[in-house]
Structures are given as structure tokens and as C-alpha cells.
Tab-separated table of C-alpha atoms in Angstrom:
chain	number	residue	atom	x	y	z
A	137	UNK	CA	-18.107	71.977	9.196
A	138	UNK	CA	-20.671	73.190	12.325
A	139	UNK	CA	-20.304	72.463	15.972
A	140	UNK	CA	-22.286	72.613	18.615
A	141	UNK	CA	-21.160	72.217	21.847
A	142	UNK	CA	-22.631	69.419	23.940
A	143	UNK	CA	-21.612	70.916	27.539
A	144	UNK	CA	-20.382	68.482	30.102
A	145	UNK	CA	-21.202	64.718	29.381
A	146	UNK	CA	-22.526	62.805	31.739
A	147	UNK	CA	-23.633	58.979	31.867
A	148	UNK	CA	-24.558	56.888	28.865
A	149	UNK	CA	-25.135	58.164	25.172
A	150	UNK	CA	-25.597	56.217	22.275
A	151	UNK	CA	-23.679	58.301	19.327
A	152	UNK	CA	-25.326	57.252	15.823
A	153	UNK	CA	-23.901	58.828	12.411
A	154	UNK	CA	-26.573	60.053	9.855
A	155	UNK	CA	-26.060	60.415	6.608
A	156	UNK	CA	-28.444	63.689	5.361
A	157	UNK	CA	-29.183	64.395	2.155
A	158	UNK	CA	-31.633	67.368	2.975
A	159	UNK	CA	-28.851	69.677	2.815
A	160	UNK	CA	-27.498	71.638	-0.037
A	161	UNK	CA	-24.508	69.294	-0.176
A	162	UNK	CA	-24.849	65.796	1.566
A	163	UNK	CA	-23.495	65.671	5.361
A	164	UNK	CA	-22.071	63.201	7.756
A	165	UNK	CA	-23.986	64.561	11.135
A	166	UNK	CA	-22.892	62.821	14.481
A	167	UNK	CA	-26.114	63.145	16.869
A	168	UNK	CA	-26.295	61.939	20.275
A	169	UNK	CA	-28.790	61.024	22.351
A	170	UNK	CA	-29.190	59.406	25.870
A	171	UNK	CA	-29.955	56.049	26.595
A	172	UNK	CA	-32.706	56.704	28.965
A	173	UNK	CA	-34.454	58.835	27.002
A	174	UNK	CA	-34.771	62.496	25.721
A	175	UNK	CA	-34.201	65.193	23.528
A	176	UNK	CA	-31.671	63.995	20.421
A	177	UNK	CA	-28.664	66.559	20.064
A	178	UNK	CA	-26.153	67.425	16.789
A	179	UNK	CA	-22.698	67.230	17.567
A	180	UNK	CA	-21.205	68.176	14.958
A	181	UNK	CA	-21.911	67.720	10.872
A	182	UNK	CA	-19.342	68.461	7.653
A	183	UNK	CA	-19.558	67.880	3.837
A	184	UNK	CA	-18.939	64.383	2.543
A	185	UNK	CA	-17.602	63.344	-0.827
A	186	UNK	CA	-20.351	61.893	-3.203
A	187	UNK	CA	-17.803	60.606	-5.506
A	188	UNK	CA	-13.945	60.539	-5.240
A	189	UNK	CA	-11.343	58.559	-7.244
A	190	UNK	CA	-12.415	55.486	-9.139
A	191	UNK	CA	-11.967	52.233	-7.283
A	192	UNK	CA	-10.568	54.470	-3.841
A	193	UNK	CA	-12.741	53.698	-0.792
A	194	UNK	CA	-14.718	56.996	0.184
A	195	UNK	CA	-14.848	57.870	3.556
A	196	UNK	CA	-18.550	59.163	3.833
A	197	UNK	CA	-19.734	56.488	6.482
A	198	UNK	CA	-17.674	56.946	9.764
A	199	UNK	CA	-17.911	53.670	12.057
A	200	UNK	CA	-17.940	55.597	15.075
A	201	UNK	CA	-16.870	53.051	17.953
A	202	UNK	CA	-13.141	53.380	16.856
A	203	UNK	CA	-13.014	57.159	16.337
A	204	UNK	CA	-13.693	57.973	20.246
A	205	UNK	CA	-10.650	58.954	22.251
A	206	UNK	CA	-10.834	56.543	25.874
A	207	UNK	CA	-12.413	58.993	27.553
A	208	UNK	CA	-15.227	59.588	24.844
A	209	UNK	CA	-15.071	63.553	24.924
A	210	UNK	CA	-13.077	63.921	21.790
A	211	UNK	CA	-13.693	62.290	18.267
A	212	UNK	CA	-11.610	62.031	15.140
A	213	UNK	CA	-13.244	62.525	11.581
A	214	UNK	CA	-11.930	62.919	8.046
A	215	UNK	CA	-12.998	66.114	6.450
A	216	UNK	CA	-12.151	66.982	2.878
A	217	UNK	CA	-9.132	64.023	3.518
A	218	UNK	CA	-7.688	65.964	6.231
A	219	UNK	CA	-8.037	64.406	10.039
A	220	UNK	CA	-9.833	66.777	12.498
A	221	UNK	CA	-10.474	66.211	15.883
A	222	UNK	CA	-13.832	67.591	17.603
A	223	UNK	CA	-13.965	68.195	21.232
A	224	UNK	CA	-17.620	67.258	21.432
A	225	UNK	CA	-17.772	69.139	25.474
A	226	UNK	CA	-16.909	72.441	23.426
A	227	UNK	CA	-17.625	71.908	19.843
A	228	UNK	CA	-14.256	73.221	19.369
A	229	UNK	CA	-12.754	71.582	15.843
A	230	UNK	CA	-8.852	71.183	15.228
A	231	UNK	CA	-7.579	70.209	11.790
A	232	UNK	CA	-4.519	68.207	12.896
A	233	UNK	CA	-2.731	69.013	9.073
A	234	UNK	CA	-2.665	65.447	8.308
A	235	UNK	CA	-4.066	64.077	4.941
A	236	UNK	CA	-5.777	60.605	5.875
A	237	UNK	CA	-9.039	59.070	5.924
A	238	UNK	CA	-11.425	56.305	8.177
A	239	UNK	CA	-9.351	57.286	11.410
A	240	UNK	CA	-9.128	54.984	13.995
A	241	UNK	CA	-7.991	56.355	17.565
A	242	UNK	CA	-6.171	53.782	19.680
A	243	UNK	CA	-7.363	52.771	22.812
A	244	UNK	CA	-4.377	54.262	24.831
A	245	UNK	CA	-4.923	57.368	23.709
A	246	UNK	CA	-1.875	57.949	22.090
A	247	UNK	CA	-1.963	58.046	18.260
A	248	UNK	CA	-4.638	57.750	15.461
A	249	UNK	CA	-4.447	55.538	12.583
A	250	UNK	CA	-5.844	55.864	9.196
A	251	UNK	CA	-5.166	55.393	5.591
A	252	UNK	CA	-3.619	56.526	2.908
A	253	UNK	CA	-4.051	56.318	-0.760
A	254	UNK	CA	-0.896	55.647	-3.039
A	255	UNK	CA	-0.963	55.507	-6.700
A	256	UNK	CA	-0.444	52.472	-8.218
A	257	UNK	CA	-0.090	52.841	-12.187
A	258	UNK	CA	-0.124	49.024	-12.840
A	259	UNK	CA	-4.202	48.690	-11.343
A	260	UNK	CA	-7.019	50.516	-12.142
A	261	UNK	CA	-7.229	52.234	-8.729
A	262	UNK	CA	-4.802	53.449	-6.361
A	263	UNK	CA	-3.458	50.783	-3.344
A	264	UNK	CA	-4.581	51.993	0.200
A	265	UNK	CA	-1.636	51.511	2.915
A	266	UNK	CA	-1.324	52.391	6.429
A	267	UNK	CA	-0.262	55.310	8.718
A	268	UNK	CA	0.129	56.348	12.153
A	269	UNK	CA	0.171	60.027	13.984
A	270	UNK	CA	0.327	61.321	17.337
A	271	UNK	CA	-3.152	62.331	18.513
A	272	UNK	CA	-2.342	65.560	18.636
A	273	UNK	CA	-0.590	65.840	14.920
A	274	UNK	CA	2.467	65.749	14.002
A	275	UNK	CA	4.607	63.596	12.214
A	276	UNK	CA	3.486	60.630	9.753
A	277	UNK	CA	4.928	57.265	10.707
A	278	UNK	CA	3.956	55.323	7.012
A	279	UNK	CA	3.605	51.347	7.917
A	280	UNK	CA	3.854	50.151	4.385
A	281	UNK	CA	1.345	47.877	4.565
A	282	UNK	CA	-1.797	47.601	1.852
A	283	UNK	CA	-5.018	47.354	3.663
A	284	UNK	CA	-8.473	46.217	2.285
A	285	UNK	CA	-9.752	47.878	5.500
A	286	UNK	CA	-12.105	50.956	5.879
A	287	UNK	CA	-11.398	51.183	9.774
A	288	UNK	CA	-8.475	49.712	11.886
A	289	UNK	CA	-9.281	47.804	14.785
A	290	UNK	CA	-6.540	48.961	17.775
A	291	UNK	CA	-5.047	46.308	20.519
A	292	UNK	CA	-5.907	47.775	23.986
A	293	UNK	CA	-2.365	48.485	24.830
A	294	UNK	CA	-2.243	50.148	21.702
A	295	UNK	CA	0.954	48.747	20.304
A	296	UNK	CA	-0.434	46.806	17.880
A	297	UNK	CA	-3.057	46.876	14.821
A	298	UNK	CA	-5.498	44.251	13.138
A	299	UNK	CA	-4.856	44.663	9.714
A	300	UNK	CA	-7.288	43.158	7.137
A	301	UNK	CA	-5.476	42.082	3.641
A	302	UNK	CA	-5.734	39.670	0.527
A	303	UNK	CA	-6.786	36.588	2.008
A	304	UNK	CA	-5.242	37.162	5.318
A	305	UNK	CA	-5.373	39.342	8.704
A	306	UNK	CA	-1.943	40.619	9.467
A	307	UNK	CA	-1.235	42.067	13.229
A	308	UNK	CA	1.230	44.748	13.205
A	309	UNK	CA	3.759	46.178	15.797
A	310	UNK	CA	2.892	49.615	15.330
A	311	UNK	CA	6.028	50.790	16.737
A	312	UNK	CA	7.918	49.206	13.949
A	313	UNK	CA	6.091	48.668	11.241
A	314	UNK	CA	6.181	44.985	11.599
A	315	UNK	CA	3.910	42.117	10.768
A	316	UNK	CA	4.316	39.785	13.952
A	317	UNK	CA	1.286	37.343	13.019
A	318	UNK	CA	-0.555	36.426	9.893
A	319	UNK	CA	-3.804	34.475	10.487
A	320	UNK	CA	-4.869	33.071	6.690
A	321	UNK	CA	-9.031	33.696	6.604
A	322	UNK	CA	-10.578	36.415	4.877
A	323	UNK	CA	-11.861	38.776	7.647
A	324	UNK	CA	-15.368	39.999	7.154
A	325	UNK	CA	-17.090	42.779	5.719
A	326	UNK	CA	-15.251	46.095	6.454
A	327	UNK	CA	-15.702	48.400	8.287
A	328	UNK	CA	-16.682	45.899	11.692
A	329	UNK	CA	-14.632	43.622	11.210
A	330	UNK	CA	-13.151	42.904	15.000
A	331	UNK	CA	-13.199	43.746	18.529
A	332	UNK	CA	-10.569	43.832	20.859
A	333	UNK	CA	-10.813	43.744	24.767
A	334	UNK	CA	-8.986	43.705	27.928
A	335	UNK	CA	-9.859	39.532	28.889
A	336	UNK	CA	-10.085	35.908	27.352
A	337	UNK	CA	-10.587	35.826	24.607
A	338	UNK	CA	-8.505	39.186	23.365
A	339	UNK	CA	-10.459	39.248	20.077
A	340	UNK	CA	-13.050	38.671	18.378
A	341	UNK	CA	-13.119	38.177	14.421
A	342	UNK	CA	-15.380	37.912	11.962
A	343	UNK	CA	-14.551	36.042	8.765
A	344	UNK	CA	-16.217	35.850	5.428
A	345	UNK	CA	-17.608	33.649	3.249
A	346	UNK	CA	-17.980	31.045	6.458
A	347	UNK	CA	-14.569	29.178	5.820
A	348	UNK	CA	-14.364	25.508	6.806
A	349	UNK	CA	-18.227	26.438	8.187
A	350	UNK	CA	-16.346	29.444	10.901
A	351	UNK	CA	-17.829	32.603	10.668
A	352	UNK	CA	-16.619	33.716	13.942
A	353	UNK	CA	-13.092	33.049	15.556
A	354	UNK	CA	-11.040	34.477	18.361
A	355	UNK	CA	-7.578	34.375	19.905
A	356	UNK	CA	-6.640	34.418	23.283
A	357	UNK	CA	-3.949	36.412	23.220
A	358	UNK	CA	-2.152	38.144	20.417
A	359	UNK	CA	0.239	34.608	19.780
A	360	UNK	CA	-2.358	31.881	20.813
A	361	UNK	CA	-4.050	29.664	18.551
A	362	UNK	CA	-7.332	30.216	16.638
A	363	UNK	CA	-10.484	29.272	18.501
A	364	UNK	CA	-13.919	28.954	16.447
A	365	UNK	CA	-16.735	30.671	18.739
A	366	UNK	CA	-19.258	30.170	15.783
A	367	UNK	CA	-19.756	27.635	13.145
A	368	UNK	CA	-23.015	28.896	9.991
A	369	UNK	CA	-24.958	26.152	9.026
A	370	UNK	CA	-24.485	26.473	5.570
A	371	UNK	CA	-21.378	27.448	3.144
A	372	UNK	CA	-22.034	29.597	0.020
A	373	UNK	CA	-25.411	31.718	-0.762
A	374	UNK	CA	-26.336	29.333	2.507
A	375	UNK	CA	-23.280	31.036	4.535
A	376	UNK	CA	-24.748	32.764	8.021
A	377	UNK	CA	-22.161	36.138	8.287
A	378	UNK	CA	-21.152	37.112	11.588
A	379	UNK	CA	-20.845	40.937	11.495
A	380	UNK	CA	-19.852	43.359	13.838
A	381	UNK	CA	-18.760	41.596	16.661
A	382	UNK	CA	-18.892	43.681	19.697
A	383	UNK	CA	-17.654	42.841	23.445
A	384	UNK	CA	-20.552	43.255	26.348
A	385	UNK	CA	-18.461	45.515	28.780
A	386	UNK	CA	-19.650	44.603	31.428
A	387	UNK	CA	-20.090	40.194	30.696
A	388	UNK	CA	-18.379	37.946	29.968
A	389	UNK	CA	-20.558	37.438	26.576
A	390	UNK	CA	-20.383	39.063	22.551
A	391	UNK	CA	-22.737	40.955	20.840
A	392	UNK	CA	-22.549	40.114	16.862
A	393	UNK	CA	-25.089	40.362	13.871
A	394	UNK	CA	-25.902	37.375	11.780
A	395	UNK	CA	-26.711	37.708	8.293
A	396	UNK	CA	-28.018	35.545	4.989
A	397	UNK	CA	-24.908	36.064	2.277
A	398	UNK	CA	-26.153	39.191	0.356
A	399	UNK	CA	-29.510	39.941	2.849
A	400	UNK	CA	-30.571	42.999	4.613
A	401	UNK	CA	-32.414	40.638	7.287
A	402	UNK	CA	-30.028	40.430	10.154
A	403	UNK	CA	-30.616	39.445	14.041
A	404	UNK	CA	-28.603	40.037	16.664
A	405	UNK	CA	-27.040	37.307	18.842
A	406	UNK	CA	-25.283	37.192	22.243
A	407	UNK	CA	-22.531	34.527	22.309
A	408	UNK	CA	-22.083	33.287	26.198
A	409	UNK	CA	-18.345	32.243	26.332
A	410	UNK	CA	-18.255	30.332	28.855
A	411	UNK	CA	-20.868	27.934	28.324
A	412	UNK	CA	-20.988	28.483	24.177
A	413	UNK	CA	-24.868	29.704	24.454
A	414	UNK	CA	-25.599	31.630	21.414
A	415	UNK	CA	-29.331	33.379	21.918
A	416	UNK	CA	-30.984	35.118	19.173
A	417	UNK	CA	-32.273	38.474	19.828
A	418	UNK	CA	-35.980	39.012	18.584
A	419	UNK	CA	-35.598	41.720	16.354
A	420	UNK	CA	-34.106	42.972	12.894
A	421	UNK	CA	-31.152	45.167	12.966
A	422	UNK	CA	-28.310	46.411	10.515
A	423	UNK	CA	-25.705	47.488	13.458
A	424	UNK	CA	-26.426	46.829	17.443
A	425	UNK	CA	-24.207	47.680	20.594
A	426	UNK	CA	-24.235	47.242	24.423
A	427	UNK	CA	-25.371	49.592	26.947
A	428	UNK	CA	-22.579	50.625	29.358
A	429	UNK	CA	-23.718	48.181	31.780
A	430	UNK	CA	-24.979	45.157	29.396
A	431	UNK	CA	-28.518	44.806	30.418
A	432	UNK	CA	-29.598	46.553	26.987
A	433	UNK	CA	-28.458	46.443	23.617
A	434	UNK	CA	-29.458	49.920	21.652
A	435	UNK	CA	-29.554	48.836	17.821
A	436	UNK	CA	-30.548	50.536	14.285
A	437	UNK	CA	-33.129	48.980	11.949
A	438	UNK	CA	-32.453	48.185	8.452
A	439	UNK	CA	-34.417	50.194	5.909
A	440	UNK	CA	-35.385	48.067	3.104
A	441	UNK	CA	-35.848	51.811	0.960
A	442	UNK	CA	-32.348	52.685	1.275
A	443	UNK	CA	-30.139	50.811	3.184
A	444	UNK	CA	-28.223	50.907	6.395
A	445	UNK	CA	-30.685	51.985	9.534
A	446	UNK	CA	-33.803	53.866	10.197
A	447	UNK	CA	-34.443	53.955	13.493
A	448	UNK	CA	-32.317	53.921	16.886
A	449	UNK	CA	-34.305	51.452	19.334
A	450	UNK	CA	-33.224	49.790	22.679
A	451	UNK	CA	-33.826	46.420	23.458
A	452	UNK	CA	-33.700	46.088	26.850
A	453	UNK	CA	-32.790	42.595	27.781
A	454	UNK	CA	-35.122	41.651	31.253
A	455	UNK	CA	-38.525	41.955	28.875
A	456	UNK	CA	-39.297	45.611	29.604
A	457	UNK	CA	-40.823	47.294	26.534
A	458	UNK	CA	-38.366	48.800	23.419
A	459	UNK	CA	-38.034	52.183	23.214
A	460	UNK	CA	-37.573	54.560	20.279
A	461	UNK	CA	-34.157	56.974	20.564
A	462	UNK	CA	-34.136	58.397	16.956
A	463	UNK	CA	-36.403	58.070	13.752
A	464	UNK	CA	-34.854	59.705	9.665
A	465	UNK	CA	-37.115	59.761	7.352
A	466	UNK	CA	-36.977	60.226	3.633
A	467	UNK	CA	-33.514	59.489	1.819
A	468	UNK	CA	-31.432	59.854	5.431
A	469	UNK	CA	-30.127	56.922	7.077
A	470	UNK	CA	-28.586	55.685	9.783
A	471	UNK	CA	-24.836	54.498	9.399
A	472	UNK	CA	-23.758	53.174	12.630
A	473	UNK	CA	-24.082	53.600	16.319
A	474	UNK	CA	-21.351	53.426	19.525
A	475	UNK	CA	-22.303	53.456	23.153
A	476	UNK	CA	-20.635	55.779	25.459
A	477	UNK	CA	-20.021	56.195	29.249
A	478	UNK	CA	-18.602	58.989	31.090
């Protein structure tokens, strides 16, 4: 892989992850650039897989917003199936000797999760469980649990883990392995599947396939019941996904994309909690996120050519004009975009 350093970071950046195929072998390059405006830097890039084993999920588009450490300085990455973390202040890379792919790092800082793939010689593909390390390597705490998950969503505490599986979303003590809730829906397209947050609701999650007309639900806490925060209008081909729901850090309010089943036409919308208001956002986008202070969301377009995002634009939410962040042309694109404050 190549580094370069980023020097000391300072106020917001909005982190996108480009897949290039102008390279002699196709990279996953993490760029930055900030909000405000200016120059767009590399942060790092590093081969990805174009093929792997049959029916084993390939870990060649990062979802960056869970593979930040809290402080946003350090990220982790699978490279060749190994975990490295990048120090993005001093482009300094660190191979943690862990095999493991679509890390997650918990939101106390404390350990990464990520999975694992375990043969299986009864299905055509091997099963993908669950795994735990200390940020800074070491030992492999194996959760024995089959995931149809390409990124784990962490508790804030970081004790526990949102586990999408068959027909059901299992929360696990991470400590012990143990599966202290099951909550029977199908969660929603992977990887953005949830969002947790320090506040009422806890959660946020997406479901698929808009059952009993929910296609977004939350909890209160970890053991409270289900709420429904959004109802489609239609079930079936009509169903209107929910995906990527994303807490406003600074509102009380949720950022989420709504989608036809099987469209690349999605608009944003901002849930208001407290009073239920769900506002559509006037524009098209395949991923969106907050600002650090919610009065903008920053958002890729879809490219109709070749999928994910095109473009990195900011919406800024009193009526001031867009503004352009990052343009790929060609057969690059766009895979998804985090917000960052230091």
C-alpha cells in the first residue's frame, strides 16, 4: 500500500472511498477533503481483490464511518485479508498480524471487529462468523456467530454488537460471546445497516423488504421494545427502502436514504423525532452524511454508468447554493463517505 501523511487534522473533513481502476491493479484510495472547500488529498490507497472465493463476501468497498478510531486520526482497513491500521496524521501503516476482513472499530476505542471466513463443506461457499481483537493486535476472541453482515455496527459503550443474521438481528455481549436479544426482521441491505448513538432512541435500523409496511425501526435502549420511525407506502417491487440511517450529531433528527426496491434513484430524508416530520431532501444521492454541526448534509451522487457515486456535493440545509467537493470520472466511483471532526 502508499501513504501519505495528512499532517495535523484540524476541523471537519468529509473522508470518501474511491474505487480506481486507472491503476495497474484496481485500488481502494481513501481521499479527504474539507468541508468548506479546497484542495482534495490521498490518504492512503492498497490493492483490492477483483475476485476471491466463490460465494465469500469481498472486502473491496470499505464503509468508512465504522473504521475510524473516536478520535478520527487512525483508520482500520483490510489489506490482502490482514487488518492494518493507518495513522492518517503520519501515514504511518501497521499490519496488526490478524487475518480478518470489513473491520469495524468500536466506539470506545478498545477493540476492532471483523469477520472471518470458515469452511463449510455442506454449502457451496464458506459461512462468515465473527471476531474480536484488541486495537492494537493481539489475541483473537472468535464469537461463533454466522453473520450475513459486511460491517458491524458497535454499541457506544462498546460492549455490545448488532449482528445481522437469517431472518433476524442478534445483539451480542461482546465480552462473552453471548446473544442477549434477538429482534426477528430482516435488517437491510449490508453494509449500512444501523446507527447507534449516545440518546433516545439508541438505534436506528433499517429493515428490508418493508415488513408489516416498517422500513425503519428503533429501540430505546438495548432491552426496550421496537418502535416504527417509518412506515413505505407500498410492500413488494412497491417497498420504499430505508438505507443508511445515520444520526445528525448535533439534533435531535436522522439522516436516511429512501429507495424504490431494486432502483438507483434515492433521496435523502431527515426524520424529526420528536414531532415524526420526515422532509425529503431535493436531490439524488447513493450515500449522504451530516456535517459535524448538522446544518449540511455532504452526499455522493449515483452514477447511472457504473454504480455507487460520482460526485461528493454538500447540501447545505438554510438554501445557500451546493457545492462540489470531489468529481471521478471514467470507470472510478465513489463507494461511501463519513464526516469527521477534530
Amino acid at each position: 500500500m502508499r501513504t501519505n501523511p495528512m499532517g495535523l487534522l484540524s476541523g471537519n473533513w468529509i473522508f470518501t472511498a474511491k474505487q480506481a481502476f486507472d491503476q495497474p491493479q484496481p485500488e481502494a484510495q481513501i481521499w479527504a477533503v474539507p468541508i468548506a472547500g479546497g484542495a482534495p488529498k490521498l490518504a492512503f490507497a492498497y490493492v483490492v481483490p477483483g475476485g476471491g472465493i466463490p460465494e465469500a463476501p469481498i472486502d473491496n468497498a470499505p464503509y468508512l464511518r465504522r473504521q475510524f478510531s473516536p478520535d478520527g486520526r487512525r483508520m482500520v482497513i483490510a489489506v490482502n485479508g490482514q487488518l492494518v491500521v493507518v495513522d492518517l496524521e503520519s501515514g504511518a501503516a501497521r499490519a496488526l498480524g490478524v487475518k480478518g476482513t470489513f473491520p469495524s472499530w468500536s466506539r470506545d476505542g478498545s477493540r476492532l471487529a471483523f469477520l472471518l471466513t470458515v469452511p463449510n463443506p455442506n454449502a457451496i461457499g464458506p459461512d462468515v462468523s465473527i471476531a474480536t481483537v484488541a486495537a492494537d493486535g493481539g489475541a483473537v476472541h472468535q464469537l461463533g456467530l454466522l453473520t450475513q453482515a459486511e460491517s458491524l455496527e458497535w454499541s457506544v459503550d462498546g460492549m455490545n454488537l448488532l449482528v445481522p443474521q437469517q431472518g433476524r438481528v442478534s445483539i451480542v455481549d461482546v465480552a462473552s460471546g453471548a446473544v442477549i436479544r434477538t429482534i426477528d426482521v430482516q435488517s437491510g441491505p449490508a453494509p449500512s445497516f444501523a446507527h447507534f448513538r449516545r440518546g433516545t432512541p439508541a438505534v436506528a435500523l433499517a429493515l428490508f423488504g418493508c415488513v408489516a409496511s416498517r422500513s425503519l425501526i428503533s429501540l430505546d435502549a438495548i432491552s426496550a421494545p421496537i418502535r416504527t420511525l417509518v412506515t413505505s407506502p407500498g410492500t413488494g417491487e412497491q417497498c420504499l427502502l430505508a438505507l443508511d440511517p445515520r444520526w445528525n450529531p448535533a439534533a435531535d433528527e436522522l439522516l436516511y436514504v429512501a429507495a424504490p426496491m431494486n432502483a438507483l434513484c434515492c433521496r435523502p430524508h431527515v426524520l424529526d423525532i420528536a414531532s415524526g416530520k420526515d422532509a425529503v431532501i431535493p436531490v439524488e444521492a447513493y450515500q449522504a452524511t451530516w456535517s459535524a454541526d448538522g446544518s449540511e448534509i455532504a452526499y455522493l451522487t449515483p452514477s447511472r454508468a457504473v454504480g455507487y457515486g460520482s460526485t461528493i456535493r454538500v447540501w447545505p440545509r438554510d438554501g445557500r447554493n451546493e457545492r462540489v467537493l470531489l468529481v471521478v470520472t471514467g470507470y472510478d466511483r465513489l463507494v461511501s463517505i463519513a464526516s469527521v471532526a477534530y
